[in-house]
Short mmCIF file of C-alpha atoms and ligand atoms in Angstrom, two decimals:
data_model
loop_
_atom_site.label_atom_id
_atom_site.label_comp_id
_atom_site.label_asym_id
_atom_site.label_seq_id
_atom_site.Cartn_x
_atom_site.Cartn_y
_atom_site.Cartn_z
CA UNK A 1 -8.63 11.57 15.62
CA UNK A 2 -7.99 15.13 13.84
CA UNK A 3 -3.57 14.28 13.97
CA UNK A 4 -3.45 14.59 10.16
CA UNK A 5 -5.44 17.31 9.57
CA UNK A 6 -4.90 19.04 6.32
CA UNK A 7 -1.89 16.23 5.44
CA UNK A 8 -1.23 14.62 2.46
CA UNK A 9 -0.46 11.26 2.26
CA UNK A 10 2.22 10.77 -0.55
CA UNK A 11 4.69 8.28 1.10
CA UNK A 12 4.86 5.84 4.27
CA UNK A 13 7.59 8.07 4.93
CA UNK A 14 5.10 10.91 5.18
CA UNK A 15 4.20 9.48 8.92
CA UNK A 16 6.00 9.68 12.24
CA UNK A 17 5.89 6.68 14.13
CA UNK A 18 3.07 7.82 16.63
CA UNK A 19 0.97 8.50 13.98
CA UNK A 20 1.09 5.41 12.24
CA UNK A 21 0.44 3.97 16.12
CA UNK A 22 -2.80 6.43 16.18
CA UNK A 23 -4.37 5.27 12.69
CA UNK A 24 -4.10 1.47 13.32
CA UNK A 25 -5.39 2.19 16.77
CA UNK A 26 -8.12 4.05 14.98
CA UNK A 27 -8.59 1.30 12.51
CA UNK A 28 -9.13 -1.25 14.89
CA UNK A 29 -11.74 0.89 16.85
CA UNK A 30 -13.44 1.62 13.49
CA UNK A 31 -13.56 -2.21 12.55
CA UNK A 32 -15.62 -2.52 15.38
CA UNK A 33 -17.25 0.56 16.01
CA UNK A 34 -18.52 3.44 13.95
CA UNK A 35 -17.93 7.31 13.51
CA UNK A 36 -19.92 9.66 11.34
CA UNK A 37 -18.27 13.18 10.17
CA UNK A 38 -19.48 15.97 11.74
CA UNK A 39 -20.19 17.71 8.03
CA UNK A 40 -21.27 16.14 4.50
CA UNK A 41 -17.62 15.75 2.64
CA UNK A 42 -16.92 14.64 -0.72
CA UNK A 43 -13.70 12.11 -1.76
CA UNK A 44 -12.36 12.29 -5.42
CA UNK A 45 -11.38 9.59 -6.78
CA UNK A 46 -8.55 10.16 -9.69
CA UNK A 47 -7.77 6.33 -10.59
CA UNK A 48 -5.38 6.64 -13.98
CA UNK A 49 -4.46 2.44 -13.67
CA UNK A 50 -7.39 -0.03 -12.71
CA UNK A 51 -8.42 -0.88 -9.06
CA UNK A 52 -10.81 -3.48 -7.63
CA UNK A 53 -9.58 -2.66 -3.82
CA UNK A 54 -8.48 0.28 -3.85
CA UNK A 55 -11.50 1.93 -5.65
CA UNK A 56 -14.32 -0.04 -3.67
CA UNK A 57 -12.56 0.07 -0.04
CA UNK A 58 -12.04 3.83 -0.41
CA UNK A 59 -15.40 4.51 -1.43
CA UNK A 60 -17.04 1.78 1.38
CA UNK A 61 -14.86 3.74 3.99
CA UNK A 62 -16.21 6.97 2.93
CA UNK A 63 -19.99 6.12 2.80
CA UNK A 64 -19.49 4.38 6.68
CA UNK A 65 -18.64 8.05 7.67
CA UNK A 66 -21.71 9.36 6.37
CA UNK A 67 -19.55 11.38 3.20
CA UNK A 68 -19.49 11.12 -0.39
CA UNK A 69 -17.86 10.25 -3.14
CA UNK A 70 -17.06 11.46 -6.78
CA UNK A 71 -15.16 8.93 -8.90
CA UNK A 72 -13.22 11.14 -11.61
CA UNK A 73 -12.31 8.86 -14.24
CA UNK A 74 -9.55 10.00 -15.89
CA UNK A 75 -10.45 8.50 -19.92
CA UNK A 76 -13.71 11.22 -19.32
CA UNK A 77 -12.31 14.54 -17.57
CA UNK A 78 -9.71 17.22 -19.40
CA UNK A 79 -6.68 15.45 -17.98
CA UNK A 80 -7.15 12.36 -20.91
CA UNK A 81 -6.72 15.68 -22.96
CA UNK A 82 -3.63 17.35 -21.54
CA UNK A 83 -5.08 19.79 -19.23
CA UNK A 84 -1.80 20.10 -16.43
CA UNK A 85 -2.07 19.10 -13.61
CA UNK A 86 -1.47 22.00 -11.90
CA UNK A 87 -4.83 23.32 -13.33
CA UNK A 88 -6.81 20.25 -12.28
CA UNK A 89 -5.65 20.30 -9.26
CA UNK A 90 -6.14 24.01 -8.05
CA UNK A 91 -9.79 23.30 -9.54
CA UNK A 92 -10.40 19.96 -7.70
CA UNK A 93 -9.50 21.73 -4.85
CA UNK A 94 -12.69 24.15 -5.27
CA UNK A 95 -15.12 20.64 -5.70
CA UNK A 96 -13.48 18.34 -3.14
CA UNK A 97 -12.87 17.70 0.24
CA UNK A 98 -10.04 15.54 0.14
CA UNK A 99 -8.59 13.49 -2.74
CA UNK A 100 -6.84 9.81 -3.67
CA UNK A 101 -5.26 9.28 -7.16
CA UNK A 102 -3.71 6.18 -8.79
CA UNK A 103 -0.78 7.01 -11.63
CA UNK A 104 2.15 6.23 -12.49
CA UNK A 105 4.97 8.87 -12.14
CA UNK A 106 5.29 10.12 -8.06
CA UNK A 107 5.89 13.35 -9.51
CA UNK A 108 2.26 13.92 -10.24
CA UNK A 109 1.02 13.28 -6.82
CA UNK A 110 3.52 15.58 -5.55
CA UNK A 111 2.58 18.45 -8.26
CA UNK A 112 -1.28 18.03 -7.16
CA UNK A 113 -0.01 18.19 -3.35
CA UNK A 114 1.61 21.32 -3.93
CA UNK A 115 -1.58 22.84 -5.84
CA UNK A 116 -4.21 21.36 -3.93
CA UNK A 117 -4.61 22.82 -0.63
CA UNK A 118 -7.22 19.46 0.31
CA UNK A 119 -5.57 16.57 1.51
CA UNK A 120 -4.23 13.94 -1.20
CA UNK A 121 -3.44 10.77 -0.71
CA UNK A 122 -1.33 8.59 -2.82
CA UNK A 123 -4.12 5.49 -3.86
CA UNK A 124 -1.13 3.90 -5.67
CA UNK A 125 2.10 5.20 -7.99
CA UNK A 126 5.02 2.97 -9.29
CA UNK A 127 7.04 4.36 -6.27
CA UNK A 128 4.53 3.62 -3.72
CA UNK A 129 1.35 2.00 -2.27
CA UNK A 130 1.14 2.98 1.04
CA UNK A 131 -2.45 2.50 2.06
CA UNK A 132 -1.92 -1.11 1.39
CA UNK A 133 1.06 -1.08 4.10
CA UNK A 134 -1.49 0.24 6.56
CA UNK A 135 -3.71 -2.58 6.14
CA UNK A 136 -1.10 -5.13 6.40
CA UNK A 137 -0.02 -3.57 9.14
CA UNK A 138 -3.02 -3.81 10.80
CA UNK A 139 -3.15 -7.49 9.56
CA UNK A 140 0.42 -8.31 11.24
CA UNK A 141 -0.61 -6.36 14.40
CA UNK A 142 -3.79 -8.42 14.26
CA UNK A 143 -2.00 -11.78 13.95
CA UNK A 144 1.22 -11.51 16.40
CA UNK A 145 -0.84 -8.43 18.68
CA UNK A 146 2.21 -6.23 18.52
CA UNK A 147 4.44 -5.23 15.45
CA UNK A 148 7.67 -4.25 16.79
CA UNK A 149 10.06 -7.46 16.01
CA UNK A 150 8.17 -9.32 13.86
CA UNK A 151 10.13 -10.40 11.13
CA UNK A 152 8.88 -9.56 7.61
CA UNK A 153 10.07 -11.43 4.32
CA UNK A 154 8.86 -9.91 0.90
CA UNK A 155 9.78 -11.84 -1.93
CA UNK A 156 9.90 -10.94 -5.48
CA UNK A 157 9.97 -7.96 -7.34
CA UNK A 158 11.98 -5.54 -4.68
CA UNK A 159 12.23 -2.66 -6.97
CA UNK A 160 7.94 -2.44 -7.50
CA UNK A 161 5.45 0.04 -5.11
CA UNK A 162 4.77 -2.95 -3.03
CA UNK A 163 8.58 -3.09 -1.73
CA UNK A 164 9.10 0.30 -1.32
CA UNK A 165 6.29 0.78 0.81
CA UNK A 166 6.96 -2.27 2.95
CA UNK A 167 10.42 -1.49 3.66
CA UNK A 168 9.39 2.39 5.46
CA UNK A 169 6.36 1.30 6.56
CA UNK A 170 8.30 -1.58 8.39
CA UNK A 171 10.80 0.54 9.23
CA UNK A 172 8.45 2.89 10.76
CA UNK A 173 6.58 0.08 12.99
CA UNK A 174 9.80 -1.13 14.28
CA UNK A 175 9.98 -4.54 12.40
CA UNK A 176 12.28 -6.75 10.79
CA UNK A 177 12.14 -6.85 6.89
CA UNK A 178 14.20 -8.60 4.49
CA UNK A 179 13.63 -8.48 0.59
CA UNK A 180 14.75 -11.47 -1.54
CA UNK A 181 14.71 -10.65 -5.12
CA UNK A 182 16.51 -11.08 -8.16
CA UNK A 183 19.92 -9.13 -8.10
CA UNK A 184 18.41 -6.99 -10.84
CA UNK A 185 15.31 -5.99 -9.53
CA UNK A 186 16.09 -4.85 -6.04
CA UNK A 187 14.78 -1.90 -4.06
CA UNK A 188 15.86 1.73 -4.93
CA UNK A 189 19.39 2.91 -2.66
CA UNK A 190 17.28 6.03 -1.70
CA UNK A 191 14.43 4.07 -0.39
CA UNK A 192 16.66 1.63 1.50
CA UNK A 193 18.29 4.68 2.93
CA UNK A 194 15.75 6.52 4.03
CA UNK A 195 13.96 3.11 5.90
CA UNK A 196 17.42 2.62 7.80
CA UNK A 197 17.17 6.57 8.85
CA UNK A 198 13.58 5.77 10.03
CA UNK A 199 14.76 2.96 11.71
CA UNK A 200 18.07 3.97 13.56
CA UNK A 201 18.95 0.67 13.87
CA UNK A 202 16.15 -0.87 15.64
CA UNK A 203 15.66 -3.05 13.09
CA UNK A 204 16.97 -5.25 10.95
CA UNK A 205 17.08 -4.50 7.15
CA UNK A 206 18.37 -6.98 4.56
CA UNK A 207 18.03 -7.13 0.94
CA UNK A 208 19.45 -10.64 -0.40
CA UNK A 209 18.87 -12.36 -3.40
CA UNK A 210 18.63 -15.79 -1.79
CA UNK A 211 14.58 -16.81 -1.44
CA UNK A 212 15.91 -19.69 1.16
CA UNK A 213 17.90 -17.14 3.45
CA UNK A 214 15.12 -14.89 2.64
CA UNK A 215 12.36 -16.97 3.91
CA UNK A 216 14.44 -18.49 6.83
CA UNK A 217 12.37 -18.40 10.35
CA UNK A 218 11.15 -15.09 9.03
CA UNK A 219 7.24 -14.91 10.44
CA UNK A 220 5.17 -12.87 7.68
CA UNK A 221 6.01 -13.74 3.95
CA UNK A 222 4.74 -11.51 1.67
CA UNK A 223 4.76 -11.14 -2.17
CA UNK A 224 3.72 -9.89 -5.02
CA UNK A 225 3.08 -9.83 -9.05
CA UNK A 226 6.31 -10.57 -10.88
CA UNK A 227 5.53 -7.47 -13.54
CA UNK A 228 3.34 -4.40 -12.02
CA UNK A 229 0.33 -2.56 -13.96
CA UNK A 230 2.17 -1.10 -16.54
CA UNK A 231 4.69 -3.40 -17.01
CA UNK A 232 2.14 -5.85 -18.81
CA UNK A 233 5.20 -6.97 -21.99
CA UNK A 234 7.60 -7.54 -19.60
CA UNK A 235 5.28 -10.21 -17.72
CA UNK A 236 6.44 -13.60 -19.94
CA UNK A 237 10.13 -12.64 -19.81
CA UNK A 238 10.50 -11.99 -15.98
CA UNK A 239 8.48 -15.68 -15.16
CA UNK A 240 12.24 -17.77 -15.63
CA UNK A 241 13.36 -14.86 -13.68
CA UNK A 242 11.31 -14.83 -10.74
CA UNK A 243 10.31 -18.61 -10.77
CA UNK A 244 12.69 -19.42 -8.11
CA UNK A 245 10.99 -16.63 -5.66
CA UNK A 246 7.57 -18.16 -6.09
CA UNK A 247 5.68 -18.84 -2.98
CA UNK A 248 4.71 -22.34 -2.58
CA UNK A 249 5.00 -24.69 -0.01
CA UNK A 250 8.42 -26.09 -0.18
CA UNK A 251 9.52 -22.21 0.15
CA UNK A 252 7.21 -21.80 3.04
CA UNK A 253 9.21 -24.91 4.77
CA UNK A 254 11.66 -22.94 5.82
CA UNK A 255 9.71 -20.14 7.62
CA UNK A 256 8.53 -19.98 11.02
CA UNK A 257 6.00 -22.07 11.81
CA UNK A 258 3.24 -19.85 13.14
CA UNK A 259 3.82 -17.56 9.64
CA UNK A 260 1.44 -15.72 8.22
CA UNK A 261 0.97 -15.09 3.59
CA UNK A 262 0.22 -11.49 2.80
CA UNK A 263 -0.63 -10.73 -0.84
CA UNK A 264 -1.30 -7.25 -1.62
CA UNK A 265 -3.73 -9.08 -4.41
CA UNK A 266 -4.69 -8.98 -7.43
CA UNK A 267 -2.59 -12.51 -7.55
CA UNK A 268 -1.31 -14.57 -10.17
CA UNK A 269 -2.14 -18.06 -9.16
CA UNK A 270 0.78 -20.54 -10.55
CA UNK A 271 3.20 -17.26 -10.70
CA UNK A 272 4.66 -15.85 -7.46
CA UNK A 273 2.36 -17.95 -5.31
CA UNK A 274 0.75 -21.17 -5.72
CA UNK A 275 -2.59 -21.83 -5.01
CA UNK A 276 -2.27 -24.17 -2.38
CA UNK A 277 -0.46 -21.13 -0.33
CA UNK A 278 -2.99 -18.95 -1.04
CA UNK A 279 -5.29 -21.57 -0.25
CA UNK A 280 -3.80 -22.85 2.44
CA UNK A 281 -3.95 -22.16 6.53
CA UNK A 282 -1.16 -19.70 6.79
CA UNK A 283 -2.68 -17.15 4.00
CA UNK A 284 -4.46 -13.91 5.67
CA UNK A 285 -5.05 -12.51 2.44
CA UNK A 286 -8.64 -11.73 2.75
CA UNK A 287 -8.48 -10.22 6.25
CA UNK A 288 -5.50 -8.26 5.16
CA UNK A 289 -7.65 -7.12 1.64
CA UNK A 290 -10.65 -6.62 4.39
CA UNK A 291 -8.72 -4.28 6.33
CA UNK A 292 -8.02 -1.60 3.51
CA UNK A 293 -11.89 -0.33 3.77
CA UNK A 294 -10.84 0.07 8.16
CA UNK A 295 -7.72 1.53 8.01
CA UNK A 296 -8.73 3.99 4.99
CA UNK A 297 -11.54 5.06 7.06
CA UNK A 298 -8.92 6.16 9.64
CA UNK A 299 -6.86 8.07 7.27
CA UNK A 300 -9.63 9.88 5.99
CA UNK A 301 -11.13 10.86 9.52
CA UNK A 302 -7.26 11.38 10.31
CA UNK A 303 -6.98 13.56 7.23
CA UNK A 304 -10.42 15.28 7.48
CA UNK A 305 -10.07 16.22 11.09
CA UNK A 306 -12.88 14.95 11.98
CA UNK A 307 -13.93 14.99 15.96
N1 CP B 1 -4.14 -4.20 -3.62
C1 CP B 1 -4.70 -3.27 -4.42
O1 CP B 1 -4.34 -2.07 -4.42
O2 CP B 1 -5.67 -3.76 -5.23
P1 CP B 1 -6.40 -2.98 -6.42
O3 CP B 1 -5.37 -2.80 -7.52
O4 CP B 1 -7.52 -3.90 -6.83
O5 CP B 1 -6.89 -1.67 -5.92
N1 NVA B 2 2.78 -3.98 -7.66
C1 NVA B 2 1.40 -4.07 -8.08
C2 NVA B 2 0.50 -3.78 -6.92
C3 NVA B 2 -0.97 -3.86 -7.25
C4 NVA B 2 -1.84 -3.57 -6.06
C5 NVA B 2 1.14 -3.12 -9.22
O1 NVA B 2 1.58 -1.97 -9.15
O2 NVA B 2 0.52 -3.53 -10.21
#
């Protein structure tokens, strides 16, 4: 249970694939189960951008192991004020047992890994969101019972956290993925890169700006917002942009029948997917928004070492 010990968890590229194996084996034992820490522990919560999810599911996982947890919000601590992070972070390290933070820049998370000797994991940058690629994980695993070739389409905004994290942590659990968006906002080279090193060609990774070809027989389709937290002016510009990517059921047509909808969430009803999709038979997106509080649990237990 102890395989992360000490870790960090920055990236979805920060896991081998056996250990992404072990915490969605662990998640689906906790979902049904229950394990206590062996010794009171305390989870900070640094959330710099606002979080429903992320915030509650974190801090639900870490009362069902018997810990506790400190939510440091930013607008009220020395960081609103310019203290570096380096500081905070070496003096966290003193309060905390282990740590999640939501911001912006990747940078950060990777200055208060290096000064932080406590685990941190990465609750959410503009680079990444990989604890929501372990829950959807768990949710594909949950729908087709095994991961390796299932196809996954994500369609919308390729370059956002959402598509970065999908395309390693797909990578990593030997599945398909494919990302249709608009030629302009594709995923970063590097990231694209470094999922076809993880996946030595097991799998199949396309990035097309065709929803149709996108979609096609593909077996999980999975978007998005159109304009990420952050990215608020952009949001009325990018809607003629992205309107041809929404999810609705005359896209949905052309997937495999038995497909599953996975929406990271918060959605925008009307926007990348209609309501009747989200609505409708195919969409997992509460078991998949369910599943953050059980595979979180596992990371921290992972992270924590605990027996
Ligand atoms: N999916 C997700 O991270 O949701 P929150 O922004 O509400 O945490
Ligand atoms: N791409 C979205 C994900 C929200 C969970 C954002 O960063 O706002």
């Amino acid at each position: 249970m102890g395989a992360l010990k000490g870790r960090d968890l920055l990236s979805m590229a920060d896991l081998t694939v056996d250990e992404l194996h072990e915490l969605l084996q662990l998640a689906a034992q906790l979902k049904s189960g229950k394990i206590q820490l062996k010794r009171q522990k305390i989870l900070g919560l640094l959330f710099y951008k606002a979080s429903t999810r992320t915030r509650v599911s974190f801090t639900s996982a870490m009362y069902r192991l018997g810990g506790q947890v400190q939510d440091l919000n930013p607008s009220v601590t020395q960081v609103s004020r310019g203290e570096p992070i380096a500081d905070t972070a070496r003096v966290l390290d003193r309060y905390l047992d282990i740590l999640a933070i939501r911001t912006f820049d990747q940078r950060d998370l990777e200055t208060f890994a290096n000064y932080a000797e406590i685990p941190v994991i990465n609750a959410l940058s503009d680079l990444e969101h990989p604890c929501q690629v372990l829950a959807d994980l768990q949710t594909v695993q949950e729908s087709f019972n095994t991961l390796a070739g299932v196809t996954l389409t994500y369609i919308g905004d390729g370059s956002n956290n959402m598509a970065h994290s999908l395309l390693l942590g797909c990578a990593l659990a030997g599945m398909n993925i494919r990302i249709a968006s608009p030629v302009d906002y594709q995923p970063l080279e590097s990231i694209v890169q470094k999922a076809k090193a993880i996946a030595h060609d097991r799998v199949e990774i396309t990035v097309t700006p065709d929803p149709i070809a996108g979609v096609k027989s593909t077996q999980v389709v999975y978007t998005d917002v159109w304009a990420s937290m952050g990215q608020e002016n952009l949001a009325e510009s990018r809607i003629p942009i992205f309107q041809p990517y929404q999810v609705n059921e005359a896209l949905m047509a052309y997937a495999d029948k038995a497909a599953i909808v996975l929406h990271c969430l918060p959605a925008h009803r009307g926007e990348e997917i209609t309501d009747a999709v989200m609505e409708g038979s195919q969409s997992r997106v509460w078991d998949q928004a369910e599943n953050r509080m059980h595979v979180q649990q596992a990371l921290i237990a992972s992270l924590l070492g605990a027996e």
